Short mmCIF file of C-alpha atoms and ligand atoms in Angstrom, two decimals:
data_model
loop_
_atom_site.label_atom_id
_atom_site.label_comp_id
_atom_site.label_asym_id
_atom_site.label_seq_id
_atom_site.Cartn_x
_atom_site.Cartn_y
_atom_site.Cartn_z
CA MET A 18 -87.84 150.58 207.87
CA ARG A 19 -88.68 150.62 211.52
CA ALA A 20 -91.81 151.53 212.57
CA ALA A 21 -91.19 154.63 214.53
CA ASP A 22 -90.66 155.60 211.14
CA ILE A 23 -93.74 155.84 210.27
CA ALA A 24 -95.64 155.83 213.77
CA ASN A 25 -98.07 157.78 212.37
CA ASP A 26 -99.45 154.99 209.87
CA LEU A 27 -99.36 152.34 212.70
CA THR A 28 -101.69 151.69 215.86
CA THR A 29 -100.14 148.40 218.17
CA VAL A 30 -97.07 146.78 217.53
CA LEU A 31 -97.68 143.12 217.34
CA ALA A 32 -94.10 141.97 216.54
CA THR A 33 -90.46 143.72 216.27
CA GLU A 34 -88.44 142.30 214.04
CA GLU A 35 -86.07 141.01 216.68
CA GLU A 36 -88.72 139.15 218.03
CA ILE A 37 -89.90 137.63 214.53
CA LEU A 38 -86.06 136.88 214.23
CA ALA A 39 -86.22 135.23 217.90
CA LYS A 40 -88.68 132.84 216.82
CA LEU A 41 -87.88 132.02 213.31
CA ASN A 42 -84.13 130.72 214.89
CA GLU A 43 -86.44 128.49 217.57
CA ILE A 44 -88.49 127.23 214.29
CA ALA A 45 -85.47 126.42 212.15
CA ALA A 46 -84.11 124.99 215.04
CA GLN A 47 -87.24 122.48 215.59
CA VAL A 48 -87.91 122.01 211.70
CA ALA A 49 -83.86 121.11 211.66
CA LYS A 50 -84.46 118.18 214.11
CA ASP A 51 -87.78 117.38 212.13
CA TYR A 52 -86.64 116.69 209.11
CA GLU A 53 -83.60 114.55 207.77
CA PRO A 54 -81.08 116.51 205.99
CA ASP A 55 -81.68 116.95 202.07
CA SER A 56 -85.25 115.92 202.18
CA LEU A 57 -86.72 119.30 202.52
CA VAL A 58 -88.32 121.20 200.04
CA LEU A 59 -89.26 124.58 200.97
CA VAL A 60 -92.16 126.73 199.34
CA GLY A 61 -92.48 130.07 199.84
CA VAL A 62 -96.23 132.19 198.47
CA LEU A 63 -95.41 135.68 197.03
CA LYS A 64 -95.10 137.76 197.70
CA GLY A 65 -96.03 138.56 201.38
CA ALA A 66 -93.67 135.10 201.99
CA VAL A 67 -90.35 136.74 200.65
CA MET A 68 -89.07 138.49 203.50
CA VAL A 69 -90.00 135.08 205.98
CA MET A 70 -88.15 132.87 203.31
CA ALA A 71 -84.79 135.60 203.52
CA ASP A 72 -84.80 134.96 206.93
CA PHE A 73 -86.03 131.65 208.15
CA SER A 74 -84.34 130.15 205.29
CA ARG A 75 -81.08 131.16 206.47
CA ALA A 76 -82.06 130.51 209.66
CA LEU A 77 -82.43 127.25 208.95
CA PRO A 78 -78.75 124.78 209.83
CA MET A 79 -78.78 122.82 206.30
CA LEU A 80 -78.85 123.05 202.33
CA VAL A 81 -82.56 123.62 201.65
CA PRO A 82 -83.86 124.48 198.34
CA MET A 83 -86.45 127.19 197.79
CA ASP A 84 -89.71 127.28 194.98
CA TRP A 85 -91.84 129.43 194.77
CA MET A 86 -95.88 129.78 193.93
CA ALA A 87 -97.61 132.81 193.09
CA VAL A 88 -101.65 132.63 193.45
CA SER A 89 -104.46 134.89 192.87
CA SER A 90 -108.16 134.10 193.96
CA TYR A 91 -110.75 133.85 191.07
CA GLY A 92 -111.67 137.81 191.42
CA ALA A 93 -113.67 140.07 193.64
CA GLY A 94 -116.73 138.15 195.55
CA THR A 95 -115.62 134.71 195.12
CA ARG A 96 -113.15 135.03 197.30
CA SER A 97 -114.94 133.16 199.63
CA SER A 98 -115.41 130.44 197.39
CA GLY A 99 -111.58 129.10 198.10
CA VAL A 100 -110.62 128.85 194.31
CA VAL A 101 -107.55 130.31 193.64
CA GLN A 102 -105.85 130.68 190.36
CA ILE A 103 -101.90 130.24 190.05
CA ARG A 104 -99.82 133.18 188.72
CA LYS A 105 -96.66 131.74 189.10
CA ASP A 106 -96.37 127.68 189.08
CA LEU A 107 -93.12 125.86 190.96
CA ASP A 108 -90.57 125.04 189.13
CA THR A 109 -89.25 121.86 190.40
CA ASP A 110 -91.34 118.29 190.58
CA ILE A 111 -92.74 118.02 194.50
CA HIS A 112 -93.38 114.34 193.58
CA ASP A 113 -92.12 112.82 196.49
CA LYS A 114 -90.73 115.44 197.66
CA HIS A 115 -91.05 116.71 201.50
CA VAL A 116 -92.74 119.87 201.11
CA LEU A 117 -92.85 122.72 204.11
CA ILE A 118 -95.02 125.79 202.55
CA VAL A 119 -93.61 129.54 204.19
CA GLU A 120 -96.36 131.53 204.68
CA ASP A 121 -96.45 134.85 205.59
CA ILE A 122 -100.01 135.08 207.37
CA ILE A 123 -102.69 132.51 207.57
CA ASP A 124 -106.28 134.47 207.58
CA SER A 125 -109.36 133.21 205.95
CA GLY A 126 -106.93 130.35 205.52
CA LEU A 127 -108.69 129.81 201.84
CA THR A 128 -105.32 130.01 199.88
CA LEU A 129 -103.08 127.46 202.18
CA SER A 130 -106.11 125.11 202.10
CA TRP A 131 -106.08 124.85 198.09
CA LEU A 132 -102.49 124.47 198.37
CA LEU A 133 -102.43 121.62 200.27
CA GLU A 134 -104.41 119.95 198.28
CA ASN A 135 -102.50 120.62 195.38
CA PHE A 136 -99.48 119.95 196.74
CA ALA A 137 -100.78 116.24 197.56
CA ALA A 138 -102.65 115.92 194.03
CA ARG A 139 -98.45 116.49 192.86
CA GLY A 140 -97.50 112.91 195.31
CA ALA A 141 -95.47 115.36 197.37
CA ALA A 142 -94.30 112.49 200.45
CA SER A 143 -95.63 115.02 202.68
CA VAL A 144 -96.81 118.96 202.73
CA GLU A 145 -96.67 120.41 206.09
CA VAL A 146 -97.11 124.54 206.96
CA PHE A 147 -95.10 127.33 208.83
CA ALA A 148 -96.84 130.14 208.83
CA LEU A 149 -94.91 133.37 210.49
CA PHE A 150 -98.63 134.82 211.70
CA ARG A 151 -102.28 133.73 212.21
CA LYS A 152 -105.14 135.29 213.08
CA PRO A 153 -107.34 132.59 215.26
CA GLU A 154 -110.87 134.51 214.46
CA ALA A 155 -110.84 134.91 210.94
CA ALA A 156 -110.55 131.48 210.04
CA LYS A 157 -113.18 130.09 207.70
CA VAL A 158 -111.22 126.97 207.16
CA GLU A 159 -109.14 125.05 209.54
CA VAL A 160 -105.51 124.54 208.36
CA HIS A 161 -103.60 122.04 210.09
CA CYS A 162 -100.53 124.01 210.66
CA ARG A 163 -97.48 122.79 211.85
CA TYR A 164 -95.11 126.00 212.97
CA VAL A 165 -96.94 129.14 213.56
CA GLY A 166 -94.64 131.75 214.93
CA PHE A 167 -97.34 133.96 216.37
CA ASP A 168 -101.63 133.86 216.74
CA ILE A 169 -102.66 138.11 216.91
CA PRO A 170 -105.69 139.28 216.78
CA ASN A 171 -107.89 139.64 213.88
CA GLU A 172 -107.04 143.34 212.66
CA PHE A 173 -105.72 144.59 209.47
CA VAL A 174 -101.96 143.91 209.70
CA VAL A 175 -99.00 145.10 207.87
CA GLY A 176 -94.97 144.85 207.40
CA TYR A 177 -92.37 142.59 207.37
CA GLY A 178 -93.89 141.19 203.45
CA LEU A 179 -97.42 142.12 204.67
CA ASP A 180 -99.11 144.88 202.37
CA TYR A 181 -101.89 147.55 201.66
CA ALA A 182 -101.55 148.47 198.29
CA GLU A 183 -98.27 147.01 198.05
CA ARG A 184 -97.56 149.06 200.76
CA TYR A 185 -95.51 148.32 204.14
CA ARG A 186 -93.52 145.10 202.86
CA ASN A 187 -89.97 146.78 203.62
CA LEU A 188 -91.37 147.22 207.17
CA ARG A 189 -89.13 145.94 209.36
CA ASP A 190 -91.48 145.21 212.13
CA VAL A 191 -95.05 143.83 212.23
CA ALA A 192 -97.76 146.38 213.43
CA VAL A 193 -101.59 147.76 212.62
CA LEU A 194 -102.68 149.68 210.46
CA ALA A 195 -104.15 153.21 211.70
CA PRO A 196 -107.58 152.84 210.37
CA HIS A 197 -107.60 156.78 208.83
CA VAL A 198 -104.76 155.21 206.12
CA TYR A 199 -107.55 152.60 204.20
CA SER A 200 -110.73 154.59 205.28
C1 LIG B 1784 -102.09 136.66 201.98
C2 LIG B 1784 -101.01 135.95 202.44
C3 LIG B 1784 -101.23 134.33 201.80
C4 LIG B 1784 -102.84 134.54 202.11
C5 LIG B 1784 -103.43 134.50 203.43
O1 LIG B 1784 -101.38 136.97 200.32
O2 LIG B 1784 -99.61 135.93 201.98
O3 LIG B 1784 -100.53 133.86 201.33
O4 LIG B 1784 -102.84 136.11 201.98
O5 LIG B 1784 -105.18 134.62 203.21
P1 LIG B 1784 -106.08 133.47 203.33
O6 LIG B 1784 -105.49 132.90 204.45
O7 LIG B 1784 -107.21 134.01 203.42
O8 LIG B 1784 -106.25 133.03 202.26
P2 LIG B 1784 -102.32 138.00 199.08
O9 LIG B 1784 -102.93 137.35 198.40
O10 LIG B 1784 -102.50 139.36 200.30
O11 LIG B 1784 -100.91 138.19 198.18
P3 LIG B 1784 -99.46 139.21 198.16
O12 LIG B 1784 -98.75 138.40 199.87
O13 LIG B 1784 -99.16 139.24 197.47
O14 LIG B 1784 -99.59 140.15 199.15
#
């Protein structure tokens, strides 16, 4: 589904599928320069990162294992605490591994901040972050993000894995959701 198919639900398109894929190729080339072959593990954060992981991993010119985490905050009102609950843990041991966390978006930064500490505590050799989108104005904690696709305004965005009430994840482009949809 393209933004034009649901134009009434959207205001501004922030990144088209073509722009996203071009950016993923650029970052994949950089990552391939930065890591030795066979040294890297990609960890995707469900569910939003599914699309990024699928396209980014295939853009890499090297073999790379993939694992997944699913996390959620401990309940309404506590999100700002940054305490998260593991709903699905990694299947692999990341001790002594070079981990690249693949995220669709950094909003407050709380999820990643927690994940970075958690992975460091498991003895990873290194832990870096690739986020396709980042909202600098929404940051509550600073997260060092080695690879960033696009910095975007602090708006409600959907598409390419990003949802509103589980909808819009299968939109190929990323766009601002029109206020009439959620108000
Ligand atoms: C989104 C996104 C990040 C997190 C970022 O996931 O995929 O994991 O929020 O927000 P933060 O920087 O404020 O912590 P969400 O909890 O919406 O789950 P989903 O990926 O299943 O949609």
